[in-house]
Amino acid sequence: QVQLVESGGGLVQPGGSLRLSCAASGIIVRLNTMGWYRQAPGKERELVAAITDGGITNYVDSVKGRFTISRDNAKNTVYLQMNSLKAEDTAVYYCNARRMSRIVWGQGTLVTVSS
């Protein structure tokens, strides 16, 4: 059974940091393009960061220089390190795995940035 399980969300003050984790089972992370998406209330889901099977990363402009996507092949896990968080980063964050025609989503983890 293919499954992605996100963790690490929570409440953080502006300027703070969080690290999200996405533990995969049933797939091999390093063979997939792994992405972090987010969806804020009343907004469409957007791609925040992705890492290809070749290790190439890309980010939405609003998080460049603040967020870092990485993977640990031994743990079959993808991470999103989020620094200098802003109120506008508040959203449910979803992990996504893509390989050829197969797309898998996690259940999401809520990140709230508020003082």
Short mmCIF file of C-alpha atoms in Angstrom, two decimals:
data_model
loop_
_atom_site.label_atom_id
_atom_site.label_comp_id
_atom_site.label_asym_id
_atom_site.label_seq_id
_atom_site.Cartn_x
_atom_site.Cartn_y
_atom_site.Cartn_z
CA GLN A 1 0.00 0.00 0.00
CA VAL A 2 1.36 3.38 -1.03
CA GLN A 3 1.21 5.94 1.74
CA LEU A 4 2.65 9.35 2.55
CA VAL A 5 2.45 10.55 6.16
CA GLU A 6 3.24 14.16 6.96
CA SER A 7 4.23 15.44 10.40
CA GLY A 8 5.84 18.45 12.01
CA GLY A 9 3.14 21.06 11.60
CA GLY A 10 1.98 23.28 14.42
CA LEU A 11 1.74 26.82 15.74
CA VAL A 12 4.80 29.05 15.40
CA GLN A 13 5.41 32.75 15.82
CA PRO A 14 6.38 34.95 12.87
CA GLY A 15 10.09 34.63 12.23
CA GLY A 16 10.19 31.12 13.64
CA SER A 17 11.05 27.79 12.05
CA LEU A 18 9.45 24.41 11.51
CA ARG A 19 10.56 21.23 9.79
CA LEU A 20 7.95 19.13 8.06
CA SER A 21 8.53 15.45 7.39
CA CYS A 22 6.93 13.16 4.83
CA ALA A 23 7.50 9.48 5.50
CA ALA A 24 6.79 7.27 2.51
CA SER A 25 5.83 3.61 2.35
CA GLY A 26 5.13 1.53 -0.74
CA ILE A 27 7.24 3.79 -2.93
CA ILE A 28 10.92 4.69 -3.15
CA VAL A 29 11.29 8.41 -2.57
CA ARG A 30 14.49 8.80 -4.59
CA LEU A 31 12.76 7.40 -7.69
CA ASN A 32 9.93 9.93 -7.53
CA THR A 33 9.52 13.64 -7.91
CA MET A 34 8.54 14.65 -4.40
CA GLY A 35 6.73 17.89 -3.72
CA TRP A 36 5.35 19.97 -0.91
CA TYR A 37 2.11 21.80 -1.65
CA ARG A 38 0.05 24.06 0.54
CA GLN A 39 -3.51 25.28 0.64
CA ALA A 40 -4.54 28.31 2.62
CA PRO A 41 -8.20 28.98 3.51
CA GLY A 42 -10.10 30.20 0.48
CA LYS A 43 -7.16 29.69 -1.84
CA GLU A 44 -6.12 27.09 -4.37
CA ARG A 45 -3.49 24.51 -3.59
CA GLU A 46 -0.05 25.64 -4.75
CA LEU A 47 3.30 23.96 -5.23
CA VAL A 48 5.78 25.21 -2.64
CA ALA A 49 8.85 23.11 -3.37
CA ALA A 50 9.84 19.98 -5.25
CA ILE A 51 12.81 17.69 -5.65
CA THR A 52 13.20 15.44 -8.68
CA ASP A 53 14.59 11.94 -8.78
CA GLY A 54 17.80 13.55 -10.01
CA GLY A 55 17.96 15.82 -6.99
CA ILE A 56 17.01 19.05 -8.75
CA THR A 57 15.01 21.38 -6.54
CA ASN A 58 12.66 24.22 -7.32
CA TYR A 59 10.66 26.63 -5.19
CA VAL A 60 7.81 29.07 -5.53
CA ASP A 61 9.18 32.61 -5.48
CA SER A 62 7.52 33.50 -2.18
CA VAL A 63 9.58 30.92 -0.24
CA LYS A 64 12.95 31.12 -2.02
CA GLY A 65 15.73 31.68 0.47
CA ARG A 66 13.51 30.67 3.40
CA PHE A 67 12.43 27.07 2.69
CA THR A 68 14.58 24.08 1.82
CA ILE A 69 13.38 20.73 0.51
CA SER A 70 15.55 17.67 1.06
CA ARG A 71 15.31 13.91 1.24
CA ASP A 72 16.88 11.14 3.26
CA ASN A 73 17.06 8.07 1.04
CA ALA A 74 17.91 5.76 3.93
CA LYS A 75 14.79 6.85 5.82
CA ASN A 76 12.70 7.13 2.63
CA THR A 77 11.58 10.53 3.90
CA VAL A 78 11.31 14.02 2.45
CA TYR A 79 11.64 17.17 4.54
CA LEU A 80 10.68 20.80 4.23
CA GLN A 81 12.73 23.10 6.43
CA MET A 82 10.86 26.37 6.83
CA ASN A 83 12.65 29.40 8.28
CA SER A 84 11.65 33.03 8.74
CA LEU A 85 8.01 32.04 8.69
CA LYS A 86 5.39 34.64 7.90
CA ALA A 87 1.69 34.83 8.58
CA GLU A 88 1.04 34.24 4.90
CA ASP A 89 2.72 30.83 5.16
CA THR A 90 -0.25 29.64 7.22
CA ALA A 91 -1.81 26.69 5.37
CA VAL A 92 -2.29 22.97 5.29
CA TYR A 93 0.87 21.48 3.81
CA TYR A 94 0.63 18.34 1.71
CA CYS A 95 3.30 15.92 0.55
CA ASN A 96 3.05 14.61 -3.02
CA ALA A 97 4.83 11.89 -4.95
CA ARG A 98 4.80 11.69 -8.75
CA ARG A 99 6.22 9.04 -11.02
CA MET A 100 4.93 8.62 -14.56
CA SER A 101 1.12 8.54 -14.31
CA ARG A 102 0.94 7.78 -10.59
CA ILE A 103 0.32 10.61 -8.15
CA VAL A 104 0.05 10.06 -4.41
CA TRP A 105 -0.98 12.60 -1.76
CA GLY A 106 -0.55 12.66 1.98
CA GLN A 107 -3.26 13.72 4.39
CA GLY A 108 -1.73 17.11 5.16
CA THR A 109 -0.35 18.87 8.21
CA LEU A 110 -1.47 22.28 9.44
CA VAL A 111 1.03 25.09 9.84
CA THR A 112 -0.17 28.20 11.63
CA VAL A 113 2.06 31.26 11.84
CA SER A 114 0.70 33.68 14.40
CA SER A 115 1.75 35.74 17.39
#
